[in-house]
């Protein structure tokens, strides 16, 4: 009877260890997937190439928002009228990112 209890106790310990190890492994995989998706979004921060061709229905404002460049007119001296944007117009894009600087006191 004593051996039976010990065997039952050992089996219970092994099952608990397997369940715990499975949970750790599952959480680790989920964390890696989450960090991979964050890493992917870092690389996609610049959705536009340096040379951009205006598409149908786009404005300088929508292109600036999409590409992260609020200074499109300044970078493209061939644009004389910001309202005269048409499909096929070629623009130079340079994404502009605001950096957060923390001041230490």
mmCIF file of N, CA, C and O in Angstrom:
data_model
loop_
_atom_site.group_PDB
_atom_site.id
_atom_site.type_symbol
_atom_site.label_atom_id
_atom_site.label_comp_id
_atom_site.label_asym_id
_atom_site.label_seq_id
_atom_site.Cartn_x
_atom_site.Cartn_y
_atom_site.Cartn_z
ATOM 1 N N UNK A 1 0.811 -1.165 0.000
ATOM 2 C CA UNK A 1 0.000 0.000 0.000
ATOM 3 C C UNK A 1 0.874 1.255 0.000
ATOM 4 O O UNK A 1 0.547 2.233 -0.658
ATOM 5 N N UNK A 2 1.960 1.184 0.720
ATOM 6 C CA UNK A 2 2.886 2.313 0.777
ATOM 7 C C UNK A 2 3.492 2.577 -0.591
ATOM 8 O O UNK A 2 3.643 3.730 -0.983
ATOM 9 N N UNK A 3 3.849 1.521 -1.306
ATOM 10 C CA UNK A 3 4.406 1.669 -2.645
ATOM 11 C C UNK A 3 3.362 2.255 -3.597
ATOM 12 O O UNK A 3 3.698 3.012 -4.507
ATOM 13 N N UNK A 4 2.135 1.896 -3.388
ATOM 14 C CA UNK A 4 1.057 2.411 -4.218
ATOM 15 C C UNK A 4 0.900 3.916 -4.029
ATOM 16 O O UNK A 4 0.718 4.666 -4.990
ATOM 17 N N UNK A 5 0.975 4.391 -2.788
ATOM 18 C CA UNK A 5 0.872 5.822 -2.505
ATOM 19 C C UNK A 5 2.069 6.570 -3.091
ATOM 20 O O UNK A 5 1.918 7.652 -3.644
ATOM 21 N N UNK A 6 3.221 5.970 -2.956
ATOM 22 C CA UNK A 6 4.434 6.612 -3.479
ATOM 23 C C UNK A 6 4.372 6.704 -5.003
ATOM 24 O O UNK A 6 4.723 7.724 -5.585
ATOM 25 N N UNK A 7 3.916 5.650 -5.644
ATOM 26 C CA UNK A 7 3.792 5.662 -7.092
ATOM 27 C C UNK A 7 2.761 6.705 -7.521
ATOM 28 O O UNK A 7 2.962 7.442 -8.495
ATOM 29 N N UNK A 8 1.676 6.807 -6.792
ATOM 30 C CA UNK A 8 0.645 7.795 -7.085
ATOM 31 C C UNK A 8 1.191 9.205 -6.880
ATOM 32 O O UNK A 8 0.942 10.106 -7.674
ATOM 33 N N UNK A 9 1.949 9.411 -5.843
ATOM 34 C CA UNK A 9 2.554 10.702 -5.559
ATOM 35 C C UNK A 9 3.567 11.084 -6.636
ATOM 36 O O UNK A 9 3.612 12.227 -7.086
ATOM 37 N N UNK A 10 4.381 10.113 -7.057
ATOM 38 C CA UNK A 10 5.353 10.362 -8.127
ATOM 39 C C UNK A 10 4.650 10.717 -9.439
ATOM 40 O O UNK A 10 5.075 11.633 -10.143
ATOM 41 N N UNK A 11 3.579 9.980 -9.732
ATOM 42 C CA UNK A 11 2.835 10.239 -10.959
ATOM 43 C C UNK A 11 2.206 11.620 -10.910
ATOM 44 O O UNK A 11 2.229 12.366 -11.902
ATOM 45 N N UNK A 12 1.693 12.011 -9.766
ATOM 46 C CA UNK A 12 1.091 13.327 -9.601
ATOM 47 C C UNK A 12 2.147 14.429 -9.768
ATOM 48 O O UNK A 12 1.901 15.454 -10.403
ATOM 49 N N UNK A 13 3.316 14.219 -9.213
ATOM 50 C CA UNK A 13 4.410 15.190 -9.341
ATOM 51 C C UNK A 13 4.833 15.331 -10.803
ATOM 52 O O UNK A 13 5.068 16.445 -11.295
ATOM 53 N N UNK A 14 4.934 14.215 -11.516
ATOM 54 C CA UNK A 14 5.315 14.255 -12.933
ATOM 55 C C UNK A 14 4.256 14.978 -13.764
ATOM 56 O O UNK A 14 4.580 15.799 -14.628
ATOM 57 N N UNK A 15 3.010 14.700 -13.496
ATOM 58 C CA UNK A 15 1.932 15.373 -14.233
ATOM 59 C C UNK A 15 1.947 16.874 -13.973
ATOM 60 O O UNK A 15 1.791 17.678 -14.902
ATOM 61 N N UNK A 16 2.140 17.247 -12.730
ATOM 62 C CA UNK A 16 2.212 18.674 -12.391
ATOM 63 C C UNK A 16 3.395 19.337 -13.098
ATOM 64 O O UNK A 16 3.276 20.457 -13.617
ATOM 65 N N UNK A 17 4.537 18.651 -13.119
ATOM 66 C CA UNK A 17 5.720 19.197 -13.786
ATOM 67 C C UNK A 17 5.483 19.352 -15.287
ATOM 68 O O UNK A 17 5.858 20.363 -15.889
ATOM 69 N N UNK A 18 4.833 18.383 -15.908
ATOM 70 C CA UNK A 18 4.553 18.449 -17.342
ATOM 71 C C UNK A 18 3.575 19.594 -17.642
ATOM 72 O O UNK A 18 3.776 20.348 -18.601
ATOM 73 N N UNK A 19 2.551 19.754 -16.828
ATOM 74 C CA UNK A 19 1.585 20.833 -17.024
ATOM 75 C C UNK A 19 2.270 22.187 -16.861
ATOM 76 O O UNK A 19 2.090 23.104 -17.668
ATOM 77 N N UNK A 20 3.081 22.334 -15.822
ATOM 78 C CA UNK A 20 3.791 23.580 -15.575
ATOM 79 C C UNK A 20 4.751 23.903 -16.720
ATOM 80 O O UNK A 20 4.795 25.027 -17.216
ATOM 81 N N UNK A 21 5.492 22.925 -17.177
ATOM 82 C CA UNK A 21 6.413 23.110 -18.293
ATOM 83 C C UNK A 21 5.659 23.476 -19.579
ATOM 84 O O UNK A 21 6.089 24.350 -20.332
ATOM 85 N N UNK A 22 4.514 22.862 -19.791
ATOM 86 C CA UNK A 22 3.697 23.187 -20.969
ATOM 87 C C UNK A 22 3.208 24.628 -20.925
ATOM 88 O O UNK A 22 3.226 25.337 -21.939
ATOM 89 N N UNK A 23 2.758 25.066 -19.753
ATOM 90 C CA UNK A 23 2.305 26.447 -19.611
ATOM 91 C C UNK A 23 3.442 27.441 -19.853
ATOM 92 O O UNK A 23 3.256 28.458 -20.532
ATOM 93 N N UNK A 24 4.610 27.154 -19.320
ATOM 94 C CA UNK A 24 5.766 28.028 -19.537
ATOM 95 C C UNK A 24 6.115 28.094 -21.017
ATOM 96 O O UNK A 24 6.363 29.167 -21.565
ATOM 97 N N UNK A 25 6.113 26.961 -21.666
ATOM 98 C CA UNK A 25 6.420 26.909 -23.093
ATOM 99 C C UNK A 25 5.377 27.676 -23.903
ATOM 100 O O UNK A 25 5.714 28.446 -24.809
ATOM 101 N N UNK A 26 4.106 27.503 -23.578
ATOM 102 C CA UNK A 26 3.030 28.197 -24.280
ATOM 103 C C UNK A 26 3.161 29.708 -24.115
ATOM 104 O O UNK A 26 3.047 30.463 -25.084
ATOM 105 N N UNK A 27 3.399 30.180 -22.902
ATOM 106 C CA UNK A 27 3.549 31.615 -22.665
ATOM 107 C C UNK A 27 4.775 32.173 -23.372
ATOM 108 O O UNK A 27 4.765 33.290 -23.878
ATOM 109 N N UNK A 28 5.834 31.392 -23.427
ATOM 110 C CA UNK A 28 7.047 31.823 -24.118
ATOM 111 C C UNK A 28 6.797 31.992 -25.614
ATOM 112 O O UNK A 28 7.232 32.966 -26.225
ATOM 113 N N UNK A 29 6.075 31.069 -26.199
ATOM 114 C CA UNK A 29 5.755 31.154 -27.632
ATOM 115 C C UNK A 29 4.878 32.364 -27.900
ATOM 116 O O UNK A 29 5.105 33.108 -28.862
ATOM 117 N N UNK A 30 3.890 32.606 -27.067
ATOM 118 C CA UNK A 30 3.001 33.757 -27.242
ATOM 119 C C UNK A 30 3.778 35.062 -27.106
ATOM 120 O O UNK A 30 3.558 36.009 -27.848
ATOM 121 N N UNK A 31 4.713 35.127 -26.170
ATOM 122 C CA UNK A 31 5.520 36.340 -25.980
ATOM 123 C C UNK A 31 6.416 36.578 -27.187
ATOM 124 O O UNK A 31 6.575 37.704 -27.639
ATOM 125 N N UNK A 32 7.005 35.520 -27.731
ATOM 126 C CA UNK A 32 7.851 35.666 -28.916
ATOM 127 C C UNK A 32 7.037 36.150 -30.107
ATOM 128 O O UNK A 32 7.497 36.981 -30.882
ATOM 129 N N UNK A 33 5.824 35.642 -30.276
ATOM 130 C CA UNK A 33 4.966 36.086 -31.374
ATOM 131 C C UNK A 33 4.612 37.554 -31.217
ATOM 132 O O UNK A 33 4.584 38.303 -32.184
ATOM 133 N N UNK A 34 4.327 37.987 -29.989
ATOM 134 C CA UNK A 34 3.995 39.391 -29.746
ATOM 135 C C UNK A 34 5.187 40.283 -30.035
ATOM 136 O O UNK A 34 5.050 41.335 -30.659
ATOM 137 N N UNK A 35 6.389 39.883 -29.626
ATOM 138 C CA UNK A 35 7.565 40.712 -29.888
ATOM 139 C C UNK A 35 7.909 40.711 -31.372
ATOM 140 O O UNK A 35 8.390 41.707 -31.897
ATOM 141 N N UNK A 36 7.644 39.620 -32.091
ATOM 142 C CA UNK A 36 7.879 39.591 -33.538
ATOM 143 C C UNK A 36 6.946 40.559 -34.247
ATOM 144 O O UNK A 36 7.348 41.255 -35.173
ATOM 145 N N UNK A 37 5.687 40.635 -33.806
ATOM 146 C CA UNK A 37 4.764 41.559 -34.451
ATOM 147 C C UNK A 37 5.144 42.994 -34.150
ATOM 148 O O UNK A 37 5.000 43.866 -34.997
ATOM 149 N N UNK A 38 5.650 43.276 -32.954
ATOM 150 C CA UNK A 38 6.119 44.620 -32.651
ATOM 151 C C UNK A 38 7.345 44.955 -33.479
ATOM 152 O O UNK A 38 7.482 46.052 -33.991
ATOM 153 N N UNK A 39 8.236 44.018 -33.627
ATOM 154 C CA UNK A 39 9.441 44.229 -34.415
ATOM 155 C C UNK A 39 9.069 44.475 -35.867
ATOM 156 O O UNK A 39 9.635 45.319 -36.534
ATOM 157 N N UNK A 40 8.064 43.767 -36.354
ATOM 158 C CA UNK A 40 7.611 43.968 -37.721
ATOM 159 C C UNK A 40 7.042 45.363 -37.917
ATOM 160 O O UNK A 40 7.243 45.984 -38.944
ATOM 161 N N UNK A 41 6.340 45.874 -36.905
ATOM 162 C CA UNK A 41 5.804 47.211 -37.042
ATOM 163 C C UNK A 41 6.888 48.261 -37.013
ATOM 164 O O UNK A 41 6.748 49.317 -37.604
ATOM 165 N N UNK A 42 7.994 48.007 -36.349
ATOM 166 C CA UNK A 42 9.102 48.955 -36.373
ATOM 167 C C UNK A 42 9.669 49.079 -37.764
ATOM 168 O O UNK A 42 10.043 50.157 -38.193
ATOM 169 N N UNK A 43 9.767 47.974 -38.486
ATOM 170 C CA UNK A 43 10.339 48.021 -39.816
ATOM 171 C C UNK A 43 9.370 48.613 -40.821
ATOM 172 O O UNK A 43 9.784 49.075 -41.861
ATOM 173 N N UNK A 44 8.099 48.625 -40.502
ATOM 174 C CA UNK A 44 7.130 49.172 -41.446
ATOM 175 C C UNK A 44 6.769 50.608 -41.118
ATOM 176 O O UNK A 44 5.809 51.132 -41.635
ATOM 177 N N UNK A 45 7.528 51.275 -40.241
ATOM 178 C CA UNK A 45 7.250 52.658 -39.916
ATOM 179 C C UNK A 45 7.395 53.563 -41.131
ATOM 180 O O UNK A 45 6.790 54.604 -41.202
ATOM 181 N N UNK A 46 8.237 53.192 -42.070
ATOM 182 C CA UNK A 46 8.432 53.985 -43.270
ATOM 183 C C UNK A 46 7.706 53.283 -44.416
ATOM 184 O O UNK A 46 8.293 52.502 -45.144
ATOM 185 N N UNK A 47 6.397 53.597 -44.596
ATOM 186 C CA UNK A 47 5.626 52.872 -45.601
ATOM 187 C C UNK A 47 5.878 53.339 -47.023
ATOM 188 O O UNK A 47 5.383 52.741 -47.952
ATOM 189 N N UNK A 48 6.624 54.423 -47.212
ATOM 190 C CA UNK A 48 6.834 54.976 -48.544
ATOM 191 C C UNK A 48 8.312 54.967 -48.906
ATOM 192 O O UNK A 48 9.167 55.126 -48.049
ATOM 193 N N UNK A 49 8.560 54.816 -50.177
ATOM 194 C CA UNK A 49 9.926 54.916 -50.682
ATOM 195 C C UNK A 49 10.308 56.387 -50.769
ATOM 196 O O UNK A 49 9.464 57.275 -50.647
ATOM 197 N N UNK A 50 11.578 56.664 -51.020
ATOM 198 C CA UNK A 50 12.037 58.046 -51.124
ATOM 199 C C UNK A 50 11.403 58.754 -52.325
ATOM 200 O O UNK A 50 11.147 59.946 -52.297
ATOM 201 N N UNK A 51 11.148 58.017 -53.386
ATOM 202 C CA UNK A 51 10.453 58.550 -54.556
ATOM 203 C C UNK A 51 9.023 58.005 -54.520
ATOM 204 O O UNK A 51 8.808 56.806 -54.440
ATOM 205 N N UNK A 52 8.055 58.895 -54.546
ATOM 206 C CA UNK A 52 6.646 58.517 -54.413
ATOM 207 C C UNK A 52 5.873 59.030 -55.624
ATOM 208 O O UNK A 52 6.026 60.184 -56.024
ATOM 209 N N UNK A 53 5.050 58.184 -56.210
ATOM 210 C CA UNK A 53 4.196 58.563 -57.330
ATOM 211 C C UNK A 53 2.773 58.703 -56.809
ATOM 212 O O UNK A 53 2.214 57.766 -56.238
ATOM 213 N N UNK A 54 2.199 59.883 -56.993
ATOM 214 C CA UNK A 54 0.854 60.181 -56.493
ATOM 215 C C UNK A 54 -0.169 59.287 -57.189
ATOM 216 O O UNK A 54 -0.126 59.100 -58.404
ATOM 217 N N UNK A 55 -1.076 58.748 -56.389
ATOM 218 C CA UNK A 55 -2.140 57.899 -56.910
ATOM 219 C C UNK A 55 -3.452 58.651 -57.007
ATOM 220 O O UNK A 55 -3.578 59.791 -56.544
ATOM 221 N N UNK A 56 -4.450 58.016 -57.584
ATOM 222 C CA UNK A 56 -5.783 58.601 -57.767
ATOM 223 C C UNK A 56 -6.397 58.963 -56.418
ATOM 224 O O UNK A 56 -6.408 58.156 -55.487
ATOM 225 N N UNK A 57 -6.871 60.200 -56.284
ATOM 226 C CA UNK A 57 -7.570 60.635 -55.080
ATOM 227 C C UNK A 57 -6.675 61.058 -53.932
ATOM 228 O O UNK A 57 -7.168 61.409 -52.865
ATOM 229 N N UNK A 58 -5.375 61.027 -54.102
ATOM 230 C CA UNK A 58 -4.467 61.412 -53.024
ATOM 231 C C UNK A 58 -4.228 62.919 -53.017
ATOM 232 O O UNK A 58 -4.267 63.572 -54.064
ATOM 233 N N UNK A 59 -3.999 63.448 -51.824
ATOM 234 C CA UNK A 59 -3.634 64.853 -51.658
ATOM 235 C C UNK A 59 -2.287 64.902 -50.953
ATOM 236 O O UNK A 59 -1.819 63.887 -50.415
ATOM 237 N N UNK A 60 -1.678 66.083 -50.930
ATOM 238 C CA UNK A 60 -0.404 66.204 -50.209
ATOM 239 C C UNK A 60 -0.587 65.896 -48.728
ATOM 240 O O UNK A 60 0.288 65.314 -48.093
ATOM 241 N N UNK A 61 -1.749 66.260 -48.203
ATOM 242 C CA UNK A 61 -2.023 65.983 -46.788
ATOM 243 C C UNK A 61 -2.108 64.475 -46.514
ATOM 244 O O UNK A 61 -1.499 63.977 -45.567
ATOM 245 N N UNK A 62 -2.846 63.754 -47.349
ATOM 246 C CA UNK A 62 -2.971 62.310 -47.117
ATOM 247 C C UNK A 62 -1.638 61.598 -47.347
ATOM 248 O O UNK A 62 -1.309 60.654 -46.633
ATOM 249 N N UNK A 63 -0.869 62.068 -48.320
ATOM 250 C CA UNK A 63 0.448 61.464 -48.574
ATOM 251 C C UNK A 63 1.388 61.758 -47.414
ATOM 252 O O UNK A 63 2.129 60.888 -46.954
ATOM 253 N N UNK A 64 1.340 62.992 -46.910
ATOM 254 C CA UNK A 64 2.170 63.360 -45.765
ATOM 255 C C UNK A 64 1.858 62.523 -44.544
ATOM 256 O O UNK A 64 2.760 62.068 -43.826
ATOM 257 N N UNK A 65 0.570 62.297 -44.290
ATOM 258 C CA UNK A 65 0.166 61.443 -43.164
ATOM 259 C C UNK A 65 0.615 60.001 -43.380
ATOM 260 O O UNK A 65 1.127 59.357 -42.471
ATOM 261 N N UNK A 66 0.407 59.507 -44.576
ATOM 262 C CA UNK A 66 0.740 58.117 -44.889
ATOM 263 C C UNK A 66 2.241 57.861 -44.803
ATOM 264 O O UNK A 66 2.681 56.839 -44.287
ATOM 265 N N UNK A 67 3.020 58.807 -45.301
ATOM 266 C CA UNK A 67 4.470 58.602 -45.396
ATOM 267 C C UNK A 67 5.257 59.223 -44.250
ATOM 268 O O UNK A 67 6.469 59.030 -44.161
ATOM 269 N N UNK A 68 4.587 59.959 -43.383
ATOM 270 C CA UNK A 68 5.289 60.552 -42.253
ATOM 271 C C UNK A 68 6.156 61.738 -42.656
ATOM 272 O O UNK A 68 7.192 61.985 -42.048
ATOM 273 N N UNK A 69 5.757 62.484 -43.684
ATOM 274 C CA UNK A 69 6.525 63.642 -44.152
ATOM 275 C C UNK A 69 5.607 64.850 -44.265
ATOM 276 O O UNK A 69 4.904 65.016 -45.254
ATOM 277 N N UNK A 70 5.606 65.725 -43.245
ATOM 278 C CA UNK A 70 4.745 66.899 -43.304
ATOM 279 C C UNK A 70 5.321 68.034 -44.166
ATOM 280 O O UNK A 70 4.672 69.050 -44.358
ATOM 281 N N UNK A 71 6.534 67.861 -44.685
ATOM 282 C CA UNK A 71 7.196 68.925 -45.441
ATOM 283 C C UNK A 71 7.373 68.566 -46.913
ATOM 284 O O UNK A 71 8.400 68.863 -47.521
ATOM 285 N N UNK A 72 6.369 67.969 -47.512
ATOM 286 C CA UNK A 72 6.474 67.538 -48.912
ATOM 287 C C UNK A 72 6.666 68.728 -49.844
ATOM 288 O O UNK A 72 7.489 68.685 -50.751
ATOM 289 N N UNK A 73 5.924 69.800 -49.623
ATOM 290 C CA UNK A 73 6.028 70.964 -50.509
ATOM 291 C C UNK A 73 7.439 71.549 -50.465
ATOM 292 O O UNK A 73 8.013 71.886 -51.503
ATOM 293 N N UNK A 74 8.027 71.636 -49.284
ATOM 294 C CA UNK A 74 9.370 72.191 -49.144
ATOM 295 C C UNK A 74 10.419 71.321 -49.835
ATOM 296 O O UNK A 74 11.421 71.820 -50.330
ATOM 297 N N UNK A 75 10.205 70.021 -49.873
ATOM 298 C CA UNK A 75 11.177 69.107 -50.478
ATOM 299 C C UNK A 75 11.001 68.978 -51.996
ATOM 300 O O UNK A 75 11.833 68.369 -52.650
ATOM 301 N N UNK A 76 9.918 69.512 -52.516
ATOM 302 C CA UNK A 76 9.606 69.359 -53.940
ATOM 303 C C UNK A 76 9.361 70.730 -54.565
ATOM 304 O O UNK A 76 8.207 71.177 -54.683
ATOM 305 N N UNK A 77 10.439 71.416 -54.994
ATOM 306 C CA UNK A 77 10.287 72.771 -55.531
ATOM 307 C C UNK A 77 9.477 72.829 -56.831
ATOM 308 O O UNK A 77 9.031 73.903 -57.220
ATOM 309 N N UNK A 78 9.257 71.695 -57.488
ATOM 310 C CA UNK A 78 8.457 71.692 -58.715
ATOM 311 C C UNK A 78 6.959 71.803 -58.439
ATOM 312 O O UNK A 78 6.168 71.963 -59.354
ATOM 313 N N UNK A 79 6.553 71.753 -57.162
ATOM 314 C CA UNK A 79 5.146 71.935 -56.805
ATOM 315 C C UNK A 79 4.937 73.426 -56.549
ATOM 316 O O UNK A 79 5.401 73.970 -55.548
ATOM 317 N N UNK A 80 4.262 74.097 -57.472
ATOM 318 C CA UNK A 80 4.010 75.528 -57.324
ATOM 319 C C UNK A 80 2.684 75.786 -56.625
ATOM 320 O O UNK A 80 2.530 76.798 -55.960
ATOM 321 N N UNK A 81 1.736 74.885 -56.784
ATOM 322 C CA UNK A 81 0.430 75.020 -56.153
ATOM 323 C C UNK A 81 0.103 73.712 -55.440
ATOM 324 O O UNK A 81 -0.114 72.683 -56.085
ATOM 325 N N UNK A 82 0.094 73.725 -54.090
ATOM 326 C CA UNK A 82 -0.167 72.487 -53.342
ATOM 327 C C UNK A 82 -1.521 71.850 -53.655
ATOM 328 O O UNK A 82 -1.714 70.670 -53.407
ATOM 329 N N UNK A 83 -2.448 72.630 -54.201
ATOM 330 C CA UNK A 83 -3.757 72.068 -54.556
ATOM 331 C C UNK A 83 -3.756 71.424 -55.937
ATOM 332 O O UNK A 83 -4.709 70.765 -56.316
ATOM 333 N N UNK A 84 -2.677 71.620 -56.684
ATOM 334 C CA UNK A 84 -2.582 71.067 -58.036
ATOM 335 C C UNK A 84 -1.753 69.783 -58.018
ATOM 336 O O UNK A 84 -0.646 69.721 -58.534
ATOM 337 N N UNK A 85 -2.307 68.774 -57.363
ATOM 338 C CA UNK A 85 -1.646 67.471 -57.265
ATOM 339 C C UNK A 85 -2.474 66.491 -58.084
ATOM 340 O O UNK A 85 -3.689 66.431 -57.950
ATOM 341 N N UNK A 86 -1.814 65.720 -58.927
ATOM 342 C CA UNK A 86 -2.526 64.838 -59.844
ATOM 343 C C UNK A 86 -1.858 63.464 -59.864
ATOM 344 O O UNK A 86 -0.672 63.329 -59.512
ATOM 345 N N UNK A 87 -2.600 62.423 -60.244
ATOM 346 C CA UNK A 87 -2.030 61.073 -60.332
ATOM 347 C C UNK A 87 -0.849 61.058 -61.306
ATOM 348 O O UNK A 87 -0.907 61.645 -62.384
ATOM 349 N N UNK A 88 0.220 60.423 -60.878
ATOM 350 C CA UNK A 88 1.421 60.316 -61.700
ATOM 351 C C UNK A 88 2.495 61.327 -61.329
ATOM 352 O O UNK A 88 3.639 61.211 -61.755
ATOM 353 N N UNK A 89 2.143 62.342 -60.521
ATOM 354 C CA UNK A 89 3.119 63.325 -60.071
ATOM 355 C C UNK A 89 4.160 62.623 -59.199
ATOM 356 O O UNK A 89 3.820 61.838 -58.313
ATOM 357 N N UNK A 90 5.422 62.895 -59.457
ATOM 358 C CA UNK A 90 6.509 62.255 -58.719
ATOM 359 C C UNK A 90 6.971 63.190 -57.607
ATOM 360 O O UNK A 90 7.235 64.370 -57.845
ATOM 361 N N UNK A 91 7.044 62.655 -56.390
ATOM 362 C CA UNK A 91 7.435 63.433 -55.218
ATOM 363 C C UNK A 91 8.647 62.817 -54.537
ATOM 364 O O UNK A 91 8.839 61.604 -54.566
ATOM 365 N N UNK A 92 9.433 63.672 -53.899
ATOM 366 C CA UNK A 92 10.521 63.196 -53.043
ATOM 367 C C UNK A 92 9.974 63.179 -51.620
ATOM 368 O O UNK A 92 9.427 64.172 -51.144
ATOM 369 N N UNK A 93 10.108 62.047 -50.950
ATOM 370 C CA UNK A 93 9.586 61.859 -49.595
ATOM 371 C C UNK A 93 10.755 61.620 -48.645
ATOM 372 O O UNK A 93 11.662 60.850 -48.947
ATOM 373 N N UNK A 94 10.698 62.270 -47.501
ATOM 374 C CA UNK A 94 11.681 62.031 -46.438
ATOM 375 C C UNK A 94 10.908 61.996 -45.121
ATOM 376 O O UNK A 94 10.519 63.036 -44.603
ATOM 377 N N UNK A 95 10.651 60.816 -44.599
ATOM 378 C CA UNK A 95 9.875 60.712 -43.354
ATOM 379 C C UNK A 95 10.491 61.529 -42.232
ATOM 380 O O UNK A 95 11.704 61.600 -42.091
ATOM 381 N N UNK A 96 9.646 62.142 -41.469
ATOM 382 C CA UNK A 96 10.053 62.992 -40.362
ATOM 383 C C UNK A 96 9.477 62.389 -39.099
ATOM 384 O O UNK A 96 8.272 62.192 -38.989
ATOM 385 N N UNK A 97 10.335 62.069 -38.148
ATOM 386 C CA UNK A 97 9.881 61.463 -36.898
ATOM 387 C C UNK A 97 10.190 62.398 -35.747
ATOM 388 O O UNK A 97 11.288 62.937 -35.654
ATOM 389 N N UNK A 98 9.204 62.606 -34.902
ATOM 390 C CA UNK A 98 9.431 63.386 -33.702
ATOM 391 C C UNK A 98 10.117 62.492 -32.688
ATOM 392 O O UNK A 98 9.698 61.385 -32.436
ATOM 393 N N UNK A 99 11.200 62.984 -32.118
ATOM 394 C CA UNK A 99 11.871 62.192 -31.090
ATOM 395 C C UNK A 99 11.511 62.762 -29.737
ATOM 396 O O UNK A 99 11.471 63.975 -29.555
ATOM 397 N N UNK A 100 11.269 61.886 -28.831
ATOM 398 C CA UNK A 100 10.936 62.302 -27.462
ATOM 399 C C UNK A 100 12.229 62.363 -26.678
ATOM 400 O O UNK A 100 12.888 61.348 -26.464
ATOM 401 N N UNK A 101 12.570 63.549 -26.260
ATOM 402 C CA UNK A 101 13.768 63.706 -25.441
ATOM 403 C C UNK A 101 13.336 64.015 -24.016
ATOM 404 O O UNK A 101 12.545 64.908 -23.793
ATOM 405 N N UNK A 102 13.882 63.273 -23.113
ATOM 406 C CA UNK A 102 13.548 63.451 -21.715
ATOM 407 C C UNK A 102 14.631 64.307 -21.087
ATOM 408 O O UNK A 102 15.812 64.014 -21.205
ATOM 409 N N UNK A 103 14.207 65.382 -20.456
ATOM 410 C CA UNK A 103 15.164 66.254 -19.780
ATOM 411 C C UNK A 103 15.374 65.747 -18.375
ATOM 412 O O UNK A 103 14.429 65.523 -17.628
ATOM 413 N N UNK A 104 16.631 65.580 -18.025
ATOM 414 C CA UNK A 104 16.965 65.145 -16.678
ATOM 415 C C UNK A 104 17.288 66.384 -15.838
ATOM 416 O O UNK A 104 18.034 67.251 -16.276
ATOM 417 N N UNK A 105 16.700 66.459 -14.687
ATOM 418 C CA UNK A 105 16.924 67.618 -13.811
ATOM 419 C C UNK A 105 17.952 67.288 -12.791
ATOM 420 O O UNK A 105 18.102 66.267 -12.271
#
